[in-house]
Coordinates of C-alpha atoms in Angstrom, one line a residue:
Chain E
M104 CA 49.2 -35.1 26.3
P105 CA 48.1 -31.7 27.4
T106 CA 50.0 -28.8 26.1
A107 CA 50.8 -25.9 28.1
P108 CA 48.6 -22.8 26.7
K109 CA 51.1 -20.9 24.6
E110 CA 51.6 -17.3 24.8
L111 CA 51.5 -15.2 21.6
P112 CA 54.4 -13.1 21.6
A113 CA 53.1 -9.4 21.5
T114 CA 55.6 -7.4 19.5
A115 CA 56.3 -3.7 20.4
D116 CA 53.7 -2.6 17.7
D117 CA 51.1 -4.6 19.1
L118 CA 51.3 -3.0 22.4
R119 CA 51.3 0.5 20.9
I120 CA 48.5 -0.3 18.9
A121 CA 46.6 -1.6 21.9
W122 CA 47.5 1.4 23.9
L123 CA 46.5 3.9 21.3
A124 CA 43.1 1.9 20.8
A125 CA 42.3 1.6 24.4
L126 CA 42.7 5.5 24.4
A127 CA 40.4 6.0 21.6
V128 CA 38.0 3.8 23.4
A129 CA 38.2 5.6 26.4
I130 CA 37.5 8.9 24.6
H131 CA 34.6 7.3 22.6
V132 CA 33.0 6.2 25.5
L133 CA 33.4 9.3 27.5
E134 CA 32.0 11.1 24.5
A135 CA 28.9 8.9 24.4
A136 CA 28.3 10.1 28.1
F137 CA 27.7 13.7 27.1
P138 CA 24.3 14.5 25.3
S139 CA 24.8 15.7 21.9
P140 CA 23.2 19.1 20.6
L141 CA 22.1 17.4 17.5
P142 CA 21.3 14.0 16.6
G143 CA 24.1 12.4 14.8
A144 CA 26.8 15.2 15.7
K145 CA 29.4 14.4 17.9
P146 CA 32.8 16.1 18.1
G147 CA 34.5 12.8 17.3
L148 CA 37.6 13.4 19.3
A149 CA 38.4 9.8 19.3
N150 CA 39.6 10.5 15.8
V151 CA 42.5 12.4 17.1
I152 CA 44.2 9.3 18.2
V153 CA 43.5 7.6 14.8
I154 CA 45.0 10.4 13.1
M155 CA 48.2 10.4 15.3
T156 CA 48.4 6.7 14.7
L157 CA 48.5 7.2 10.9
L158 CA 51.0 10.2 11.0
L159 CA 53.1 8.3 13.7
Y160 CA 52.9 4.7 12.8
G161 CA 51.3 4.4 9.5
W162 CA 48.2 3.2 7.6
R163 CA 48.0 -0.3 9.1
A164 CA 48.2 0.6 12.6
A165 CA 45.5 3.6 12.0
L166 CA 43.1 0.9 10.6
A167 CA 43.7 -1.3 13.4
V168 CA 43.1 1.4 16.0
A169 CA 40.0 2.8 14.1
V170 CA 38.4 -0.7 13.9
L171 CA 39.2 -1.6 17.3
R172 CA 37.7 1.6 18.6
V173 CA 34.4 1.0 17.0
I174 CA 34.3 -2.7 18.1
A175 CA 35.5 -2.4 21.7
G176 CA 33.7 1.0 22.2
S177 CA 30.4 -0.4 21.2
L178 CA 31.1 -3.5 23.4
F179 CA 31.5 -1.2 26.3
L180 CA 28.5 0.9 25.6
G181 CA 26.4 -2.3 24.9
T182 CA 25.6 -1.0 21.3
F183 CA 27.6 -4.0 19.6
L184 CA 25.9 -5.0 16.3
S185 CA 22.8 -2.5 16.8
P186 CA 21.9 0.2 14.7
T187 CA 24.4 2.8 16.4
F188 CA 27.3 0.2 16.1
L189 CA 26.5 0.0 12.3
L190 CA 26.3 3.8 11.9
S191 CA 29.6 4.1 14.1
L192 CA 31.3 1.4 11.9
S193 CA 30.3 2.9 8.6
G194 CA 31.5 6.3 9.6
A195 CA 34.8 4.9 10.8
V196 CA 35.2 3.1 7.4
A197 CA 34.3 6.0 5.4
A198 CA 36.6 8.3 7.5
L199 CA 39.6 6.0 6.9
L200 CA 38.7 5.6 3.2
A201 CA 38.7 9.3 2.7
M202 CA 41.7 9.8 4.6
G203 CA 43.5 6.9 2.8
I204 CA 42.8 8.6 -0.6
V205 CA 43.9 11.8 0.3
W206 CA 47.0 10.4 2.3
T207 CA 48.3 8.2 -0.8
L208 CA 47.7 11.2 -3.2
G209 CA 49.3 14.0 -1.2
G210 CA 49.8 13.1 2.3
R211 CA 53.1 15.0 2.7
Q212 CA 51.4 18.1 1.7
L213 CA 49.0 17.7 4.8
T214 CA 49.5 18.1 8.4
A215 CA 46.9 16.5 11.0
I216 CA 44.5 19.5 10.4
G217 CA 43.9 18.8 6.8
L218 CA 43.7 14.8 7.4
S219 CA 41.4 15.5 10.2
V220 CA 38.9 17.7 8.3
V221 CA 38.8 15.0 5.4
A222 CA 38.2 12.2 8.0
S223 CA 35.6 14.2 9.7
L224 CA 33.5 14.8 6.5
G225 CA 34.2 11.3 5.2
H226 CA 32.9 10.0 8.6
M227 CA 29.7 12.0 8.5
T228 CA 29.1 11.2 4.9
G229 CA 29.7 7.4 5.5
Q230 CA 27.2 7.7 8.5
F231 CA 24.6 9.8 6.9
F232 CA 24.4 7.8 4.0
I233 CA 23.8 4.4 5.9
A234 CA 21.3 6.2 8.0
W235 CA 19.4 7.2 5.2
A236 CA 19.9 3.9 3.1
L237 CA 18.9 1.7 6.2
F238 CA 17.0 3.6 8.9
I239 CA 15.3 6.7 7.6
P240 CA 14.7 6.2 3.9
T241 CA 13.2 9.7 3.6
D242 CA 14.6 12.0 1.0
A243 CA 13.7 14.9 3.4
I244 CA 16.6 14.0 5.9
W245 CA 19.1 15.2 3.2
R246 CA 18.4 18.6 4.2
L247 CA 20.2 17.9 7.5
Y248 CA 23.3 16.8 5.5
P249 CA 24.5 20.3 4.9
I250 CA 24.3 21.4 8.5
L251 CA 26.0 18.4 9.8
M252 CA 28.8 18.6 7.2
S253 CA 29.1 22.2 8.6
L254 CA 29.5 20.9 12.3
S255 CA 31.8 18.2 10.8
L256 CA 34.1 20.8 9.4
I257 CA 34.3 22.6 12.5
F258 CA 35.0 19.6 14.8
G259 CA 37.5 18.3 12.2
L260 CA 39.5 21.5 12.4
V261 CA 39.2 21.1 16.2
S262 CA 40.4 17.7 16.6
G263 CA 43.0 18.1 13.9
T264 CA 44.5 21.1 15.9
I265 CA 44.6 19.0 19.0
A266 CA 46.2 16.1 17.2
Q267 CA 48.8 18.5 15.8
A268 CA 49.7 19.9 18.9
I269 CA 50.1 16.4 20.7
I270 CA 52.4 15.3 17.7
R271 CA 54.3 18.4 17.9
K272 CA 54.9 17.8 21.7
L273 CA 55.8 14.1 21.1
K274 CA 58.3 15.0 18.6
T275 CA 60.1 17.7 20.5
P276 CA 62.7 15.7 22.8
T277 CA 61.9 16.2 26.4
A278 CA 64.6 18.2 28.2
Chain T
M1287 CA 49.5 24.3 8.6
K1288 CA 50.7 23.4 5.5
P1289 CA 49.3 24.7 1.9
G1290 CA 47.7 21.4 1.6
D1291 CA 45.7 21.9 4.8
W1292 CA 44.3 25.3 3.4
L1293 CA 43.5 23.5 0.3
V1294 CA 41.6 20.9 2.0
V1295 CA 39.6 23.6 4.2
V1296 CA 39.0 25.8 1.3
L1297 CA 37.5 22.8 -0.7
A1298 CA 35.6 21.4 2.2
A1299 CA 33.9 24.9 2.7
L1300 CA 33.1 24.9 -1.0
L1301 CA 31.6 21.6 -0.9
I1302 CA 29.4 22.5 2.1
G1303 CA 28.3 25.6 0.3
A1304 CA 27.3 23.5 -2.7
L1305 CA 25.4 21.1 -0.5
Y1306 CA 23.3 23.8 1.1
A1307 CA 22.8 25.1 -2.4
H1308 CA 21.8 21.7 -3.6
F1309 CA 19.5 20.6 -0.6
W1310 CA 18.2 24.1 0.5
T1311 CA 17.1 25.5 -3.1
P1312 CA 14.9 28.1 -1.6
G1313 CA 11.4 28.8 -2.9
A1314 CA 10.3 25.7 -4.7
P1315 CA 7.8 26.7 -7.2
A1316 CA 4.3 26.8 -5.6
A1317 CA 2.3 23.8 -6.5
Y1318 CA -0.2 24.4 -9.6
A1319 CA -3.0 22.6 -11.3
L1320 CA -2.7 21.6 -14.9
I1321 CA -6.1 21.7 -16.5
H1322 CA -6.6 19.8 -19.8
A1323 CA -9.6 20.4 -22.0
G1324 CA -10.0 18.0 -24.9
D1325 CA -7.0 18.0 -26.9
D1326 CA -6.2 21.7 -26.3
A1327 CA -2.9 22.6 -24.6
A1328 CA -3.0 22.2 -20.9
R1329 CA -4.0 25.4 -18.7
Q1330 CA -1.6 26.0 -15.8
V1331 CA -3.5 27.4 -12.7
A1332 CA -1.8 28.8 -9.4
L1333 CA -3.2 27.1 -6.4
D1334 CA -2.8 30.0 -3.9
E1335 CA -5.7 32.1 -5.1
H1336 CA -9.4 31.2 -4.7
R1337 CA -11.2 31.1 -7.9
H1338 CA -13.8 29.2 -9.9
L1339 CA -12.9 28.2 -13.5
H1340 CA -15.3 27.3 -16.2
V1341 CA -13.8 24.7 -18.7
E1342 CA -15.4 24.1 -21.9
G1343 CA -15.7 20.3 -23.2
P1344 CA -17.7 18.5 -25.7
L1345 CA -20.7 18.0 -23.6
G1346 CA -20.7 21.4 -21.8
T1347 CA -19.1 23.4 -19.1
S1348 CA -17.3 21.5 -16.3
Q1349 CA -16.7 24.0 -13.4
V1350 CA -13.5 23.6 -11.2
E1351 CA -12.8 25.2 -7.9
V1352 CA -9.3 26.2 -6.8
R1353 CA -8.2 27.3 -3.4
D1354 CA -5.6 26.8 -0.6
G1355 CA -3.5 24.3 -2.5
R1356 CA -6.4 22.2 -3.5
A1357 CA -8.8 21.8 -6.5
R1358 CA -11.9 20.0 -7.1
F1359 CA -14.8 19.8 -9.7
T1360 CA -17.8 21.5 -8.4
A1361 CA -20.0 20.8 -11.5
S1362 CA -19.8 18.7 -14.6
P1363 CA -22.2 17.9 -17.4
C1364 CA -21.7 14.4 -17.4
N1365 CA -23.9 11.4 -16.2
D1366 CA -22.2 9.9 -13.2
R1367 CA -20.6 13.0 -11.9
F1368 CA -17.5 10.7 -10.5
C1369 CA -15.5 13.7 -10.8
V1370 CA -17.6 16.0 -8.6
H1371 CA -17.8 13.2 -6.2
Y1372 CA -14.0 12.4 -5.9
G1373 CA -13.9 15.6 -3.8
W1374 CA -10.6 17.7 -3.3
L1375 CA -7.3 17.0 -5.0
D1376 CA -4.6 17.8 -2.5
H1377 CA -1.6 15.7 -3.1
A1378 CA 0.8 16.7 -5.8
G1379 CA 0.6 13.9 -8.6
E1380 CA -2.9 13.2 -8.0
V1381 CA -5.2 13.6 -11.1
I1382 CA -9.0 13.3 -11.9
A1383 CA -11.0 13.7 -14.9
C1384 CA -14.3 14.2 -16.1
V1385 CA -13.8 11.6 -18.8
P1386 CA -17.1 12.1 -20.7
N1387 CA -16.3 15.8 -20.9
R1388 CA -12.6 15.2 -21.5
V1389 CA -11.6 17.6 -18.9
V1390 CA -8.7 16.5 -16.8
V1391 CA -7.4 18.3 -13.5
Q1392 CA -3.9 17.2 -12.3
L1393 CA -1.9 18.8 -9.3
V1394 CA 1.6 19.4 -10.0
G1395 CA 4.0 20.2 -7.0
P1396 CA 7.7 20.3 -6.0
E1397 CA 7.6 16.8 -4.7
R1398 CA 4.9 14.1 -5.2
D1399 CA 3.7 12.8 -2.1
F1400 CA 2.5 9.7 -3.7
D1401 CA 3.5 8.1 -7.1
A1402 CA 0.0 7.0 -7.4
I1403 CA -3.4 7.4 -5.8
N1404 CA -5.6 4.2 -5.7
F1405 CA -9.4 4.6 -5.4
Chain P
M752 CA 52.3 18.3 -8.8
T753 CA 51.3 16.7 -5.7
R754 CA 49.1 19.6 -4.6
R755 CA 47.3 19.3 -8.2
R756 CA 46.8 15.6 -7.5
L757 CA 45.4 16.4 -4.2
A758 CA 42.9 18.9 -5.6
L759 CA 41.8 16.5 -8.1
A760 CA 41.3 13.8 -5.4
T761 CA 39.2 16.2 -3.3
I762 CA 37.1 17.3 -6.1
L763 CA 36.7 13.7 -7.1
L764 CA 35.3 13.1 -3.5
A765 CA 33.2 15.8 -3.8
L766 CA 31.7 14.7 -6.9
G767 CA 31.3 11.2 -5.5
L768 CA 29.3 12.7 -2.6
L769 CA 27.0 14.6 -4.6
A770 CA 26.4 11.6 -7.2
G771 CA 24.1 10.3 -4.4
C772 CA 21.4 12.3 -6.2
S773 CA 21.3 10.3 -9.3
Q774 CA 20.2 11.7 -12.7
Q775 CA 17.3 9.3 -13.3
E776 CA 13.8 10.8 -13.0
P777 CA 10.5 9.6 -13.0
Y778 CA 8.5 10.4 -16.2
S779 CA 4.8 10.2 -16.1
E780 CA 1.9 10.4 -18.5
T781 CA -1.8 10.2 -18.2
L782 CA -3.7 8.4 -20.9
L783 CA -7.5 8.3 -21.6
A784 CA -8.6 4.5 -21.8
F785 CA -11.2 2.2 -20.8
G786 CA -13.3 5.2 -19.8
T787 CA -11.0 5.9 -17.3
L788 CA -7.5 7.6 -16.6
V789 CA -4.7 5.3 -17.0
D790 CA -1.4 6.9 -15.2
V791 CA 1.8 5.5 -16.4
T792 CA 4.9 6.6 -14.5
I793 CA 8.4 5.2 -15.4
Y794 CA 11.6 5.7 -13.5
T795 CA 14.1 6.2 -15.9
D796 CA 17.4 8.1 -17.1
S797 CA 16.0 8.2 -20.8
P798 CA 12.7 10.3 -21.0
E799 CA 12.7 9.6 -24.8
A800 CA 12.7 5.7 -24.3
A801 CA 9.6 6.4 -21.5
Q802 CA 8.0 8.5 -23.9
A803 CA 8.2 5.8 -26.8
A804 CA 7.0 3.2 -24.3
I805 CA 4.1 5.0 -23.4
R806 CA 3.0 5.5 -27.0
A807 CA 3.1 1.8 -27.5
V808 CA 1.2 1.4 -24.3
D809 CA -1.3 3.8 -25.6
E810 CA -1.8 1.9 -28.6
D811 CA -2.2 -1.3 -26.8
L812 CA -4.8 0.2 -24.6
R813 CA -6.9 1.5 -27.5
F814 CA -6.9 -1.9 -29.2
M815 CA -7.9 -3.7 -26.1
H816 CA -10.5 -1.3 -25.3
E817 CA -12.1 -1.7 -28.6
N818 CA -12.0 -5.5 -28.4
W819 CA -13.0 -6.2 -24.9
N820 CA -16.0 -4.0 -24.5
A821 CA -19.0 -6.4 -24.2
W822 CA -21.6 -4.0 -25.9
R823 CA -19.9 -3.2 -28.9
P824 CA -19.6 -5.1 -32.3
N825 CA -15.9 -6.4 -32.0
T826 CA -14.3 -9.6 -30.6
L827 CA -16.2 -10.1 -27.4
G828 CA -19.3 -8.9 -29.1
R829 CA -19.0 -11.8 -31.6
V830 CA -18.6 -14.1 -28.7
N831 CA -21.6 -12.8 -27.0
L832 CA -23.7 -13.2 -29.9
L833 CA -22.5 -17.0 -30.6
L834 CA -22.5 -18.0 -26.8
P835 CA -26.4 -18.4 -26.7
T836 CA -26.5 -20.8 -29.5
G837 CA -24.7 -23.4 -27.5
E838 CA -22.5 -24.4 -30.4
W839 CA -18.8 -24.7 -30.5
F840 CA -17.1 -21.7 -32.2
S841 CA -13.4 -20.1 -32.2
S842 CA -13.0 -17.2 -30.0
G843 CA -10.5 -14.6 -30.8
P844 CA -7.0 -15.4 -29.6
S845 CA -6.8 -12.3 -27.7
L846 CA -9.7 -13.2 -25.7
L847 CA -9.2 -16.8 -24.7
P848 CA -6.5 -16.2 -22.0
L849 CA -8.9 -13.8 -20.4
I850 CA -11.9 -16.2 -20.5
E851 CA -9.7 -19.1 -19.0
Q852 CA -8.4 -17.1 -16.2
S853 CA -11.9 -15.8 -15.3
I854 CA -13.2 -19.5 -15.2
A855 CA -10.6 -20.3 -12.6
L856 CA -11.0 -17.3 -10.6
S857 CA -14.8 -17.6 -10.8
E858 CA -14.4 -21.2 -9.3
Q859 CA -11.9 -20.1 -6.7
S860 CA -14.3 -17.3 -5.6
E861 CA -17.2 -19.7 -5.4
G862 CA -18.9 -17.8 -8.2
L863 CA -18.8 -14.5 -6.1
F864 CA -16.6 -13.0 -9.0
D865 CA -18.5 -13.9 -12.2
P866 CA -18.2 -12.2 -15.4
A867 CA -20.8 -14.3 -17.2
I868 CA -23.7 -12.5 -15.5
G869 CA -23.4 -9.8 -18.3
K870 CA -27.1 -9.8 -18.7
L871 CA -27.5 -8.7 -15.2
V872 CA -25.1 -6.0 -15.6
G873 CA -27.0 -4.8 -18.6
L874 CA -30.3 -4.8 -16.9
W875 CA -28.8 -2.4 -14.4
G876 CA -27.5 -0.4 -17.0
F877 CA -23.9 -0.5 -15.8
Q878 CA -22.6 -1.6 -19.2
S879 CA -21.4 1.4 -20.9
D880 CA -18.4 3.7 -20.1
S881 CA -20.7 6.2 -18.1
A882 CA -23.2 5.3 -15.5
P883 CA -27.0 5.1 -15.9
E884 CA -29.5 7.2 -14.4
G885 CA -31.9 4.7 -13.2
P886 CA -34.5 3.3 -12.6
P887 CA -33.7 0.1 -11.3
P888 CA -34.6 -2.9 -13.4
D889 CA -37.9 -4.8 -12.7
E890 CA -38.0 -7.3 -10.2
G891 CA -39.5 -10.0 -12.2
Q892 CA -36.6 -9.6 -14.7
I893 CA -33.9 -10.0 -12.3
E894 CA -35.7 -13.2 -11.0
L895 CA -35.8 -14.6 -14.4
L896 CA -32.0 -14.3 -14.9
L897 CA -31.4 -15.6 -11.5
E898 CA -33.4 -18.8 -12.4
Q899 CA -31.5 -19.2 -15.6
A900 CA -28.3 -18.8 -13.4
P901 CA -25.6 -18.0 -16.0
R902 CA -22.0 -19.1 -14.7
M903 CA -18.5 -18.8 -16.1
T904 CA -18.4 -22.4 -15.3
D905 CA -21.0 -22.9 -18.0
I906 CA -18.4 -22.1 -20.6
Q907 CA -16.4 -25.1 -22.0
I908 CA -13.1 -24.5 -24.0
D909 CA -11.5 -27.1 -26.2
G910 CA -8.4 -25.6 -27.7
I911 CA -9.2 -22.5 -29.4
R912 CA -13.0 -23.5 -29.5
I913 CA -15.4 -22.4 -26.9
R914 CA -19.0 -22.9 -26.1
S915 CA -21.5 -22.1 -23.4
T916 CA -23.9 -24.9 -21.9
N917 CA -26.3 -22.2 -20.7
P918 CA -27.7 -19.7 -23.4
A919 CA -28.3 -17.0 -20.5
V920 CA -24.2 -16.4 -20.3
R921 CA -23.2 -13.0 -21.4
L922 CA -19.7 -12.1 -20.9
D923 CA -18.8 -8.6 -19.1
F924 CA -15.5 -8.3 -18.2
G925 CA -16.0 -4.8 -16.8
A926 CA -13.5 -4.0 -14.3
F927 CA -11.7 -7.3 -14.9
A928 CA -10.7 -6.1 -18.1
K929 CA -9.2 -3.0 -16.7
G930 CA -7.0 -5.0 -14.4
Y931 CA -6.1 -7.6 -17.0
A932 CA -5.1 -4.6 -19.3
V933 CA -2.7 -3.3 -16.5
D934 CA -1.2 -6.6 -16.6
R935 CA -0.7 -6.3 -20.2
V936 CA 0.8 -2.6 -20.1
I937 CA 3.4 -3.8 -17.6
E938 CA 4.1 -6.8 -19.8
R939 CA 4.8 -4.3 -22.7
L940 CA 6.8 -2.1 -20.6
R941 CA 9.1 -5.2 -19.5
E942 CA 9.4 -6.2 -23.2
L943 CA 10.5 -2.5 -24.0
G944 CA 13.3 -3.0 -21.6
I945 CA 11.5 -0.7 -18.6
Q946 CA 12.3 -2.3 -15.3
D947 CA 10.7 0.6 -12.9
A948 CA 7.1 1.6 -13.5
I949 CA 3.9 2.1 -12.0
V950 CA 0.7 1.8 -13.8
N951 CA -2.4 3.3 -12.2
A952 CA -6.0 2.9 -13.9
G953 CA -7.8 4.4 -10.7
G954 CA -8.6 1.5 -8.6
D955 CA -6.2 -0.8 -10.5
L956 CA -2.6 -0.4 -9.9
R957 CA 0.4 -2.5 -10.4
A958 CA 4.0 -1.6 -10.0
I959 CA 7.4 -3.1 -11.0
G960 CA 11.1 -2.5 -9.7
R961 CA 11.2 0.6 -7.6
H962 CA 11.3 4.4 -7.6
G963 CA 15.1 4.8 -7.6
N964 CA 16.5 4.1 -4.3
R965 CA 13.2 4.0 -2.4
D966 CA 9.9 2.0 -2.9
W967 CA 6.9 3.3 -4.8
R968 CA 4.5 5.3 -2.7
V969 CA 0.7 4.4 -3.2
G970 CA -1.8 6.6 -1.5
I971 CA -5.5 4.9 -0.9
R972 CA -8.2 7.6 -1.3
H973 CA -10.9 7.8 1.5
P974 CA -14.0 6.1 -0.2
G975 CA -16.0 9.1 1.5
G976 CA -14.3 11.5 -0.8
D977 CA -11.6 13.7 0.7
G978 CA -8.1 12.9 1.3
V979 CA -5.6 9.8 1.6
I980 CA -6.9 7.3 4.1
A981 CA -3.9 4.9 4.0
S982 CA -0.5 4.5 2.0
L983 CA 1.4 1.5 1.1
Q984 CA 5.0 1.2 0.1
I985 CA 5.3 -1.3 -2.8
A986 CA 8.4 -2.8 -4.8
G987 CA 9.5 -5.6 -7.1
D988 CA 5.9 -6.7 -8.6
E989 CA 3.1 -6.1 -6.9
S990 CA -0.5 -4.9 -7.3
V991 CA -3.0 -2.8 -5.5
F992 CA -6.6 -3.4 -6.6
T993 CA -9.5 -1.3 -5.1
S994 CA -13.3 -2.0 -5.6
G995 CA -15.6 0.6 -4.3
D996 CA -19.3 1.3 -4.6
Y997 CA -18.6 4.9 -5.4
E998 CA -16.9 4.2 -9.0
R999 CA -20.2 3.8 -10.7
Y1000 CA -23.5 4.4 -9.4
F1001 CA -26.9 5.9 -9.8
D1002 CA -29.3 7.5 -7.2
W1003 CA -33.0 6.7 -7.6
E1004 CA -35.7 7.9 -5.3
G1005 CA -33.2 8.1 -2.4
E1006 CA -31.7 5.0 -2.8
R1007 CA -28.1 4.4 -4.2
Y1008 CA -27.3 1.6 -6.6
H1009 CA -23.8 0.8 -7.5
H1010 CA -22.3 -1.3 -10.1
I1011 CA -20.9 -4.3 -8.1
I1012 CA -23.6 -6.9 -8.8
D1013 CA -23.9 -9.9 -6.4
P1014 CA -24.5 -12.8 -8.7
R1015 CA -26.6 -14.7 -6.2
N1016 CA -29.4 -12.2 -5.7
G1017 CA -28.7 -10.0 -9.0
R1018 CA -28.5 -6.7 -6.8
P1019 CA -25.9 -4.3 -5.7
A1020 CA -23.7 -6.1 -3.2
Q1021 CA -24.5 -4.7 0.4
G1022 CA -22.6 -4.1 3.6
V1023 CA -19.3 -2.9 2.1
T1024 CA -17.9 0.4 0.8
S1025 CA -14.6 -0.5 -0.4
V1026 CA -12.1 -3.4 -0.6
T1027 CA -8.3 -2.9 -1.3
V1028 CA -6.3 -6.1 -2.2
L1029 CA -2.6 -6.1 -2.2
H1030 CA -1.1 -9.0 -4.2
D1031 CA 1.7 -10.0 -6.4
N1032 CA -0.8 -10.9 -9.3
G1033 CA -2.8 -8.2 -10.9
A1034 CA -5.9 -10.3 -12.5
E1035 CA -6.0 -12.3 -9.0
A1036 CA -6.0 -9.1 -7.0
D1037 CA -8.7 -7.7 -9.3
A1038 CA -11.0 -10.5 -9.3
A1039 CA -10.4 -10.9 -5.4
A1040 CA -11.4 -7.3 -5.0
T1041 CA -14.8 -7.7 -6.4
A1042 CA -15.4 -11.3 -4.9
L1043 CA -14.5 -9.9 -1.4
F1044 CA -16.9 -6.9 -2.0
V1045 CA -19.7 -9.3 -2.9
A1046 CA -18.8 -11.7 -0.1
G1047 CA -19.7 -9.1 2.4
P1048 CA -18.5 -7.7 5.9
D1049 CA -18.9 -11.3 7.4
D1050 CA -17.9 -13.7 4.8
W1051 CA -14.7 -12.0 3.1
P1052 CA -11.9 -13.5 5.1
R1053 CA -13.1 -17.0 4.3
I1054 CA -13.2 -16.1 0.5
A1055 CA -10.0 -14.4 0.7
A1056 CA -8.5 -17.5 2.1
R1057 CA -9.9 -19.8 -0.6
M1058 CA -8.4 -17.3 -3.3
G1059 CA -5.0 -17.4 -1.7
I1060 CA -5.2 -13.6 -0.9
D1061 CA -3.7 -12.4 2.4
K1062 CA -3.4 -8.7 2.4
V1063 CA -6.9 -7.1 2.5
M1064 CA -8.4 -3.9 3.7
V1065 CA -12.3 -3.7 3.9
I1066 CA -14.2 -0.7 4.7
D1067 CA -17.5 -1.5 5.7
A1068 CA -20.8 0.5 5.0
D1069 CA -20.3 2.3 8.5
G1070 CA -16.8 3.3 7.6
G1071 CA -15.2 0.7 9.8
I1072 CA -12.0 -0.4 8.6
A1073 CA -11.0 -4.1 8.9
L1074 CA -7.3 -5.3 8.0
T1075 CA -5.8 -8.7 7.7
P1076 CA -3.0 -9.2 9.7
A1077 CA -0.6 -9.2 6.8
M1078 CA -2.1 -6.1 5.4
A1079 CA -1.6 -4.5 8.8
G1080 CA 2.0 -5.0 8.6
R1081 CA 2.2 -3.2 5.3
I1082 CA -0.3 -0.3 5.2
R1083 CA -0.2 2.7 7.0
L1084 CA -3.3 4.8 8.0
E1085 CA -2.6 8.3 7.2
G1086 CA -4.1 11.5 8.8
D1087 CA -3.3 13.4 12.0
E1088 CA -5.3 10.8 14.0
P1089 CA -5.0 7.5 11.9
A1090 CA -8.6 5.7 11.9
P1091 CA -8.9 2.8 14.1
F1092 CA -9.2 -0.6 12.8
T1093 CA -10.1 -4.3 13.7
L1094 CA -7.7 -7.2 12.8
R1095 CA -9.5 -10.1 10.9
E1096 CA -7.6 -13.4 10.9
L1097 CA -8.1 -15.3 7.7
P1098 CA -9.5 -18.9 8.6

């Protein structure tokens, strides 16, 4: 006897995560369309969404958004399971890890700006390490690392400031 | 921004400074050659100036030429003169000897291009 | 309180990042043995342990050199004295495995690698640590030895006793002893708990483990003299053996005579300048490098296939480079303009 296809009930949380992830994917794809001045250096504005999710909806939601962003984003760009995808994923995981550690240790002392800097540095480090270990196993590329980390600090501050501004807007009740 | 944010930014800046210091240590020491003669202590010779060295061994005098970051045997009192035939040493870590005359020339540099040279 | 924990966490994170550059370092020493330089590099976090290991290796090498030199009164000297009698006698236990393996490799190489031609080597004067000055030996003497045809397969082994059915057999392990010694050195280093090391005796090289988080990098020198012609990245347990006509030679009346003697005609093998073999077994790579050199520029792929060797680079007398497909996949030709090469499939 055939059963009617059951619909999985989507909770409000699911929808919120889906929306945020969609937003992050959109930013991710848009960013990929612009040429980068330095290989490996991207502003990482999609991280704004991940940080907002962390501050507004908590840890699990942020993880979901981050992973969805990487997978869906790479599907859009056609880089799924390619080296780019692997770099992107390792960056996202490292960023979350770094943020997670700082969040559990002293999250209340931080705004989106601090978190964003930590995430940005973590992202670059994870990505760089994987790039070095898997794709360019030459010690010489470590000379690039400090430069990329400097850029990460700046990008982290910028996207953190943006995230902070949006959160403030969201929290002030609309007249 | 909360105080924690400032702390993160300051620490990040310090970390990046340390990274520059670590990966951009300026002026790595110029490559030099170590020249061993018999059991005597090795002699250190800079590779940036052009000169001819006379190294005494049990058989006589081996001559070593040094210039432009490279070194080679130009003459040796041994029979086979493999050391002379070997030609220029130009990679850090490379080593050649006049075995009968017990003279060894070894290039030492900040980073070895090769862990070993097969010949 | 939280702020202090935050600071601590950040510092820990920073330290974690910097820990990517480990404290392990390569420690290396150059020993003088077998009339050549033996370069031992050990990747370790304890230079003291590395130093102690190299001391032990140095002693082993001295022992081996004393005992395996064909032309001195020692273990091999005694064997060479007793072989022509045709009687059974017991050889030194340190020599037996060397002889056994040589017989097997000689058979595999169709006799192109054959340490039993010590008399021919002696005739040319290539038996000592330093090269002879010439002149080349008398034709008649070479012919005589060729007629007697000493072969490794003339040696019979029964337990620890050996004998030769051919009185012309004289063992000269020459370069093969060097390769065998490299194997023993690696064995000794492993016994001493060392996992990452590279041992290089000129053309005879074996590496185990890795150089920290990268593979060992080995440069292969241009047989013509200057520079590195190619490089290999090796790891795990691999050997790189090169046989070249430039290692030992003498010039006589405008003619160059080198030390790799072709057992078939009793003269220095022609047509090849150098052979480089990459293989997982040192002794096999060593014998193969010699056998392929002797086989010459046309026949070497067949012998390589027979010996189970698939990674080979041959540089012929005109400087042309030939690579097997498996070698082409591993080797990198160096220089601003890497030299052209031809691919040689194995049969």
